[in-house]
């Protein structure tokens, strides 16, 4: 038996546990190439290896997207590691030589990014697959894009737009279907003001949730179902007249919606988790975390727009540092009797957005989950 055949047989008969151990040490970007080595490796990477990877977050710094790793057991060293940069090349530049400036990031089985020059791209940085989409129009005062999945596993994009031509608070909505590669207008217009903090539109199990405002109703929780293509309100925890609503987030592991509130009568801040969201308006909430911090008396104390991440195991939340040009704090770790300000490695840049990152090999151009 020649040497080539011997190597092939040895690889085929490696115990699965050993193969998993080896592949789990391979960087994410290299796993994308190893998927094609053989079907067995592809199945292991999709079903086991990705789930074993340490929890990572996407941060947006100076219009560039980075992966960051925060070890909650070592946060007292006051450092956060940027493990890699996700590079998105501009197809309009000469020989794809220039990178795209990213304005915002929306995560749902890939990355939905809006660029600063009104272009829209759906981007999977792991497979490096992109899909550039032309919006119906660029005549607007405000717009936001959110990616979702229907019950038949089809990708769709909701565009929330205010053109300024109608009532000041009236929004228009459009749906992009990946399969048909076309936009359509949703006839149902709503007299909401635009989402309060546009970085806080969250995806949970394919549908999206955000905080909205209407005169007379105040702030409320709104959702959009990509299967029915209909809007609905979702109930808030307790009596929402007794607290200020700050921001939304989603847990990484179980895809649960989180709400950060601030009591109006006592100096307390709370993180709520929706354990169940019914098909109608009802939602079941539990109070996950309460904390009181000095100088935490305004929704924009840390950054504006404000967003945060929840670590269920360590009972903390993570939010960006001040975004006012005064502080170089990169992240703040908040919890019961805990307040840690974490610096970036070089202490020069401030994070403007945090998003939990769950890697996937889903193929964007097919328009559905495979």
Short mmCIF file of C-alpha atoms in Angstrom, two decimals:
data_model
loop_
_atom_site.label_atom_id
_atom_site.label_comp_id
_atom_site.label_asym_id
_atom_site.label_seq_id
_atom_site.Cartn_x
_atom_site.Cartn_y
_atom_site.Cartn_z
CA UNK A 1 0.00 0.00 0.00
CA UNK A 2 1.50 3.34 -1.04
CA UNK A 3 1.97 6.27 1.35
CA UNK A 4 -0.96 8.29 -0.11
CA UNK A 5 -3.46 5.48 0.47
CA UNK A 6 -2.15 4.93 4.00
CA UNK A 7 -2.69 8.60 4.90
CA UNK A 8 -6.19 8.51 3.45
CA UNK A 9 -7.15 5.42 5.46
CA UNK A 10 -5.65 6.87 8.65
CA UNK A 11 -7.73 10.03 8.29
CA UNK A 12 -10.92 8.10 7.60
CA UNK A 13 -10.49 6.03 10.74
CA UNK A 14 -9.68 8.80 13.19
CA UNK A 15 -12.12 8.67 16.12
CA UNK A 16 -14.83 11.32 15.79
CA UNK A 17 -14.00 12.76 19.22
CA UNK A 18 -10.42 13.37 18.10
CA UNK A 19 -11.54 15.00 14.84
CA UNK A 20 -13.90 17.26 16.79
CA UNK A 21 -11.10 18.19 19.20
CA UNK A 22 -8.78 19.09 16.31
CA UNK A 23 -11.37 21.07 14.35
CA UNK A 24 -12.52 22.96 17.43
CA UNK A 25 -9.07 24.58 17.60
CA UNK A 26 -9.23 25.84 14.01
CA UNK A 27 -10.08 29.56 13.50
CA UNK A 28 -13.54 30.32 12.12
CA UNK A 29 -12.26 31.67 8.82
CA UNK A 30 -10.27 28.48 8.18
CA UNK A 31 -13.25 26.25 8.99
CA UNK A 32 -15.02 27.65 5.94
CA UNK A 33 -12.36 26.09 3.70
CA UNK A 34 -12.16 22.80 5.62
CA UNK A 35 -15.89 22.17 5.10
CA UNK A 36 -15.15 20.98 1.60
CA UNK A 37 -12.50 18.45 2.64
CA UNK A 38 -15.14 15.74 3.03
CA UNK A 39 -18.82 15.36 3.86
CA UNK A 40 -18.07 14.04 7.33
CA UNK A 41 -16.08 17.13 8.25
CA UNK A 42 -18.76 19.38 6.79
CA UNK A 43 -21.43 17.74 8.97
CA UNK A 44 -19.25 17.95 12.09
CA UNK A 45 -18.43 21.61 11.52
CA UNK A 46 -22.08 22.59 10.97
CA UNK A 47 -23.58 20.46 13.76
CA UNK A 48 -20.93 20.51 16.49
CA UNK A 49 -17.91 22.71 15.93
CA UNK A 50 -19.69 26.05 15.47
CA UNK A 51 -21.66 25.47 18.67
CA UNK A 52 -18.42 24.81 20.58
CA UNK A 53 -16.81 28.10 19.60
CA UNK A 54 -16.50 30.63 22.44
CA UNK A 55 -19.14 33.32 22.58
CA UNK A 56 -18.06 36.24 20.42
CA UNK A 57 -19.49 39.65 19.71
CA UNK A 58 -19.42 41.95 16.74
CA UNK A 59 -18.26 45.48 17.41
CA UNK A 60 -18.47 48.44 15.06
CA UNK A 61 -15.49 50.79 15.33
CA UNK A 62 -14.82 53.63 12.91
CA UNK A 63 -17.09 52.07 10.23
CA UNK A 64 -15.27 48.72 10.43
CA UNK A 65 -16.62 45.41 11.76
CA UNK A 66 -14.54 43.40 14.24
CA UNK A 67 -14.97 40.19 16.18
CA UNK A 68 -14.29 40.62 19.88
CA UNK A 69 -13.87 38.13 22.69
CA UNK A 70 -14.64 39.07 26.29
CA UNK A 71 -13.67 36.46 28.88
CA UNK A 72 -16.04 37.13 31.78
CA UNK A 73 -13.76 35.19 34.12
CA UNK A 74 -10.83 37.49 33.35
CA UNK A 75 -12.51 40.86 32.90
CA UNK A 76 -10.66 42.31 35.88
CA UNK A 77 -7.61 42.65 33.64
CA UNK A 78 -9.47 45.55 32.01
CA UNK A 79 -8.91 44.30 28.45
CA UNK A 80 -10.98 43.08 25.54
CA UNK A 81 -9.45 41.18 22.65
CA UNK A 82 -10.34 42.00 19.06
CA UNK A 83 -9.80 38.58 17.50
CA UNK A 84 -10.22 39.55 13.84
CA UNK A 85 -11.59 42.11 11.42
CA UNK A 86 -14.29 41.21 8.93
CA UNK A 87 -13.24 42.83 5.67
CA UNK A 88 -15.96 43.80 3.19
CA UNK A 89 -14.54 44.88 -0.16
CA UNK A 90 -16.32 47.46 -2.29
CA UNK A 91 -17.33 46.02 -5.71
CA UNK A 92 -17.43 49.56 -7.12
CA UNK A 93 -13.79 50.21 -6.25
CA UNK A 94 -10.90 49.45 -8.57
CA UNK A 95 -10.09 45.73 -8.35
CA UNK A 96 -12.10 45.47 -5.12
CA UNK A 97 -9.25 47.29 -3.41
CA UNK A 98 -11.24 49.54 -1.06
CA UNK A 99 -13.25 48.53 1.98
CA UNK A 100 -16.87 49.49 2.49
CA UNK A 101 -17.78 51.93 5.26
CA UNK A 102 -20.40 50.23 7.45
CA UNK A 103 -23.07 52.38 9.02
CA UNK A 104 -24.95 49.70 10.95
CA UNK A 105 -25.04 45.94 11.49
CA UNK A 106 -28.10 43.74 11.89
CA UNK A 107 -27.45 40.07 12.69
CA UNK A 108 -29.73 37.22 11.65
CA UNK A 109 -27.94 34.14 10.29
CA UNK A 110 -25.52 36.48 8.56
CA UNK A 111 -24.93 40.21 8.60
CA UNK A 112 -27.15 42.88 7.19
CA UNK A 113 -25.15 46.04 6.74
CA UNK A 114 -26.13 49.45 5.46
CA UNK A 115 -23.27 51.35 3.93
CA UNK A 116 -22.79 55.06 4.21
CA UNK A 117 -23.61 55.74 0.56
CA UNK A 118 -27.16 54.32 0.65
CA UNK A 119 -26.22 50.87 -0.58
CA UNK A 120 -27.50 47.69 1.04
CA UNK A 121 -25.60 44.42 1.38
CA UNK A 122 -26.38 41.10 3.04
CA UNK A 123 -23.09 39.59 4.08
CA UNK A 124 -21.95 36.31 5.60
CA UNK A 125 -18.38 37.01 6.74
CA UNK A 126 -17.70 33.35 7.51
CA UNK A 127 -18.34 32.12 3.96
CA UNK A 128 -17.46 35.56 2.52
CA UNK A 129 -20.64 35.50 0.48
CA UNK A 130 -22.35 38.81 -0.26
CA UNK A 131 -25.54 39.92 -1.91
CA UNK A 132 -25.88 43.55 -2.92
CA UNK A 133 -29.47 44.79 -3.07
CA UNK A 134 -30.78 47.95 -4.69
CA UNK A 135 -33.36 49.77 -2.51
CA UNK A 136 -36.56 50.93 -4.24
CA UNK A 137 -35.65 54.56 -3.70
CA UNK A 138 -33.14 56.76 -1.91
CA UNK A 139 -35.51 59.66 -1.27
CA UNK A 140 -35.91 59.54 2.49
CA UNK A 141 -35.27 61.37 5.73
CA UNK A 142 -34.84 58.16 7.67
CA UNK A 143 -34.64 54.44 6.89
CA UNK A 144 -33.75 51.20 8.60
CA UNK A 145 -33.35 47.65 7.27
CA UNK A 146 -33.97 44.44 9.21
CA UNK A 147 -33.43 40.88 8.03
CA UNK A 148 -35.87 38.10 8.94
CA UNK A 149 -36.93 34.56 8.10
CA UNK A 150 -40.41 33.27 7.30
CA UNK A 151 -41.86 29.98 8.59
CA UNK A 152 -40.90 28.40 5.25
CA UNK A 153 -37.25 29.40 5.88
CA UNK A 154 -37.24 32.16 3.27
CA UNK A 155 -35.18 35.30 3.78
CA UNK A 156 -36.92 38.67 3.66
CA UNK A 157 -35.91 42.25 4.46
CA UNK A 158 -38.16 44.85 6.04
CA UNK A 159 -37.38 48.44 5.11
CA UNK A 160 -38.74 51.10 7.45
CA UNK A 161 -38.66 54.47 5.74
CA UNK A 162 -39.83 58.01 6.36
CA UNK A 163 -39.74 60.16 3.24
CA UNK A 164 -40.84 63.39 4.88
CA UNK A 165 -43.58 63.86 2.28
CA UNK A 166 -46.44 62.78 4.52
CA UNK A 167 -47.45 63.28 8.15
CA UNK A 168 -44.31 63.88 10.27
CA UNK A 169 -44.79 60.63 12.20
CA UNK A 170 -46.06 58.42 9.37
CA UNK A 171 -43.78 55.57 8.33
CA UNK A 172 -43.84 53.51 5.16
CA UNK A 173 -42.81 49.85 4.93
CA UNK A 174 -41.40 47.73 2.15
CA UNK A 175 -40.53 44.02 1.92
CA UNK A 176 -37.72 42.53 -0.12
CA UNK A 177 -38.03 38.84 -1.03
CA UNK A 178 -34.76 37.02 -1.71
CA UNK A 179 -36.40 34.35 -3.86
CA UNK A 180 -38.12 36.74 -6.27
CA UNK A 181 -35.39 39.40 -5.95
CA UNK A 182 -38.03 42.12 -5.73
CA UNK A 183 -39.50 44.75 -3.41
CA UNK A 184 -43.14 45.34 -2.58
CA UNK A 185 -44.87 48.02 -0.54
CA UNK A 186 -46.86 47.04 2.53
CA UNK A 187 -50.10 48.99 2.25
CA UNK A 188 -50.49 49.11 6.02
CA UNK A 189 -48.99 52.45 7.06
CA UNK A 190 -48.50 53.27 10.73
CA UNK A 191 -48.44 56.57 12.58
CA UNK A 192 -45.45 55.71 14.72
CA UNK A 193 -42.46 57.84 15.09
CA UNK A 194 -39.34 56.12 13.83
CA UNK A 195 -37.80 53.46 16.12
CA UNK A 196 -36.35 55.26 19.10
CA UNK A 197 -32.84 53.85 18.83
CA UNK A 198 -32.31 52.34 15.44
CA UNK A 199 -29.47 50.05 16.54
CA UNK A 200 -31.93 48.27 18.82
CA UNK A 201 -34.09 46.44 16.28
CA UNK A 202 -33.68 42.81 17.38
CA UNK A 203 -34.19 39.47 15.64
CA UNK A 204 -35.69 36.60 17.65
CA UNK A 205 -36.44 33.31 15.90
CA UNK A 206 -36.73 35.03 12.54
CA UNK A 207 -39.06 37.87 13.56
CA UNK A 208 -38.02 41.37 14.59
CA UNK A 209 -38.79 43.58 17.59
CA UNK A 210 -38.18 47.25 18.29
CA UNK A 211 -39.20 50.12 20.53
CA UNK A 212 -41.57 52.64 18.94
CA UNK A 213 -43.45 55.73 20.04
CA UNK A 214 -46.86 57.19 19.35
CA UNK A 215 -48.42 60.33 20.79
CA UNK A 216 -50.79 59.37 23.58
CA UNK A 217 -49.40 55.84 23.92
CA UNK A 218 -45.80 56.63 24.78
CA UNK A 219 -43.14 53.99 24.18
CA UNK A 220 -44.27 50.47 23.27
CA UNK A 221 -42.78 47.22 21.99
CA UNK A 222 -43.54 46.53 18.33
CA UNK A 223 -42.89 43.39 16.29
CA UNK A 224 -43.08 42.24 12.69
CA UNK A 225 -43.83 38.67 11.62
CA UNK A 226 -42.09 37.76 8.35
CA UNK A 227 -44.43 34.82 7.74
CA UNK A 228 -47.69 36.77 7.89
CA UNK A 229 -46.05 40.11 7.02
CA UNK A 230 -48.05 41.78 9.75
CA UNK A 231 -47.24 44.07 12.68
CA UNK A 232 -48.29 43.51 16.27
CA UNK A 233 -47.59 44.96 19.66
CA UNK A 234 -46.07 42.85 22.42
CA UNK A 235 -46.93 43.34 26.08
CA UNK A 236 -44.27 44.82 28.38
CA UNK A 237 -43.37 43.46 31.85
CA UNK A 238 -45.36 44.75 34.83
CA UNK A 239 -46.74 48.28 34.80
CA UNK A 240 -44.56 50.15 32.32
CA UNK A 241 -45.70 53.50 33.72
CA UNK A 242 -43.32 52.96 36.66
CA UNK A 243 -40.12 52.64 34.66
CA UNK A 244 -38.24 54.14 31.74
CA UNK A 245 -37.54 51.85 28.82
CA UNK A 246 -33.92 52.06 27.71
CA UNK A 247 -33.08 49.39 25.16
CA UNK A 248 -33.55 45.87 23.75
CA UNK A 249 -31.16 42.95 23.39
CA UNK A 250 -31.21 39.21 22.61
CA UNK A 251 -29.52 36.38 24.51
CA UNK A 252 -27.09 34.37 22.42
CA UNK A 253 -27.87 30.82 23.47
CA UNK A 254 -31.67 30.59 23.53
CA UNK A 255 -32.61 33.56 21.36
CA UNK A 256 -34.66 35.32 24.04
CA UNK A 257 -35.66 38.97 23.93
CA UNK A 258 -34.27 41.20 26.72
CA UNK A 259 -35.41 44.61 27.93
CA UNK A 260 -33.37 47.12 29.94
CA UNK A 261 -35.45 49.43 32.16
CA UNK A 262 -34.83 52.08 34.78
CA UNK A 263 -37.20 52.60 37.71
CA UNK A 264 -38.65 56.08 38.03
CA UNK A 265 -39.17 56.12 41.80
CA UNK A 266 -36.07 54.33 43.10
CA UNK A 267 -32.47 54.24 41.76
CA UNK A 268 -32.64 50.77 40.22
CA UNK A 269 -32.02 49.33 36.76
CA UNK A 270 -33.48 46.02 35.64
CA UNK A 271 -32.93 43.51 32.85
CA UNK A 272 -36.03 41.53 31.86
CA UNK A 273 -36.05 38.38 29.72
CA UNK A 274 -39.07 37.26 27.69
CA UNK A 275 -39.33 33.53 28.37
CA UNK A 276 -42.27 33.18 25.98
CA UNK A 277 -43.85 35.36 23.30
CA UNK A 278 -47.33 34.30 22.24
CA UNK A 279 -48.68 34.50 18.70
CA UNK A 280 -50.85 37.37 19.84
CA UNK A 281 -49.80 40.25 22.10
CA UNK A 282 -48.97 38.39 25.30
CA UNK A 283 -45.41 37.82 26.51
CA UNK A 284 -44.09 36.21 29.70
CA UNK A 285 -41.25 38.16 31.34
CA UNK A 286 -38.90 37.39 34.23
CA UNK A 287 -36.65 39.88 36.02
CA UNK A 288 -33.18 38.54 35.30
CA UNK A 289 -30.94 41.18 36.86
CA UNK A 290 -31.24 44.29 39.04
CA UNK A 291 -28.44 46.74 39.72
CA UNK A 292 -27.92 50.25 41.02
CA UNK A 293 -24.95 52.26 39.82
CA UNK A 294 -23.83 55.79 40.62
CA UNK A 295 -24.43 58.31 37.83
CA UNK A 296 -26.62 55.86 35.90
CA UNK A 297 -29.54 58.25 35.71
CA UNK A 298 -30.09 58.82 32.03
CA UNK A 299 -30.73 56.48 29.09
CA UNK A 300 -27.76 57.93 27.22
CA UNK A 301 -25.24 57.90 30.04
CA UNK A 302 -23.09 55.32 28.30
CA UNK A 303 -23.74 55.89 24.63
CA UNK A 304 -26.31 57.04 22.14
CA UNK A 305 -27.81 55.05 20.55
CA UNK A 306 -27.60 52.60 23.45
CA UNK A 307 -27.46 48.85 23.07
CA UNK A 308 -26.31 46.03 25.32
CA UNK A 309 -25.62 42.29 25.56
CA UNK A 310 -26.71 39.87 28.28
CA UNK A 311 -24.50 37.14 29.73
CA UNK A 312 -26.87 34.73 31.50
CA UNK A 313 -24.14 32.56 33.02
CA UNK A 314 -22.33 35.43 34.73
CA UNK A 315 -25.44 37.58 35.36
CA UNK A 316 -24.03 40.70 33.77
CA UNK A 317 -24.81 42.97 30.87
CA UNK A 318 -22.26 44.47 28.52
CA UNK A 319 -22.71 47.88 26.90
CA UNK A 320 -20.45 50.24 24.95
CA UNK A 321 -18.47 52.94 26.68
CA UNK A 322 -19.33 56.63 26.53
CA UNK A 323 -19.71 57.83 23.01
CA UNK A 324 -19.26 61.55 23.61
CA UNK A 325 -15.58 62.03 22.84
CA UNK A 326 -14.68 62.35 26.53
CA UNK A 327 -14.08 58.77 27.62
CA UNK A 328 -11.96 56.06 26.03
CA UNK A 329 -13.78 53.29 27.87
CA UNK A 330 -14.40 50.56 25.33
CA UNK A 331 -16.98 48.48 27.24
CA UNK A 332 -18.80 48.56 30.55
CA UNK A 333 -19.57 45.33 32.42
CA UNK A 334 -22.55 45.82 34.72
CA UNK A 335 -24.08 43.47 37.27
CA UNK A 336 -25.09 43.02 40.88
CA UNK A 337 -22.39 44.84 42.87
CA UNK A 338 -20.26 44.98 39.74
CA UNK A 339 -19.16 47.86 37.54
CA UNK A 340 -16.07 47.28 35.41
CA UNK A 341 -14.89 49.63 32.68
CA UNK A 342 -13.00 47.74 30.00
CA UNK A 343 -10.45 49.39 27.73
CA UNK A 344 -9.70 48.61 24.13
CA UNK A 345 -6.17 47.29 23.52
CA UNK A 346 -4.83 50.62 22.26
CA UNK A 347 -7.32 52.78 24.16
CA UNK A 348 -7.98 55.02 21.14
CA UNK A 349 -11.24 53.86 19.57
CA UNK A 350 -14.70 53.72 21.06
CA UNK A 351 -17.13 50.93 20.21
CA UNK A 352 -20.41 52.25 18.76
CA UNK A 353 -22.33 48.98 18.45
CA UNK A 354 -22.42 45.52 20.03
CA UNK A 355 -24.07 42.49 18.42
CA UNK A 356 -23.95 38.85 19.50
CA UNK A 357 -22.39 36.83 16.68
CA UNK A 358 -23.53 33.30 15.90
CA UNK A 359 -21.52 31.99 12.90
CA UNK A 360 -23.35 30.18 10.14
CA UNK A 361 -22.65 28.70 6.71
CA UNK A 362 -26.09 29.51 5.33
CA UNK A 363 -26.00 30.37 1.63
CA UNK A 364 -27.40 33.83 1.04
CA UNK A 365 -27.82 33.59 -2.74
CA UNK A 366 -30.21 30.67 -2.43
CA UNK A 367 -32.63 32.91 -0.56
CA UNK A 368 -33.51 30.26 2.01
CA UNK A 369 -31.95 28.34 4.88
CA UNK A 370 -30.29 25.07 3.90
#
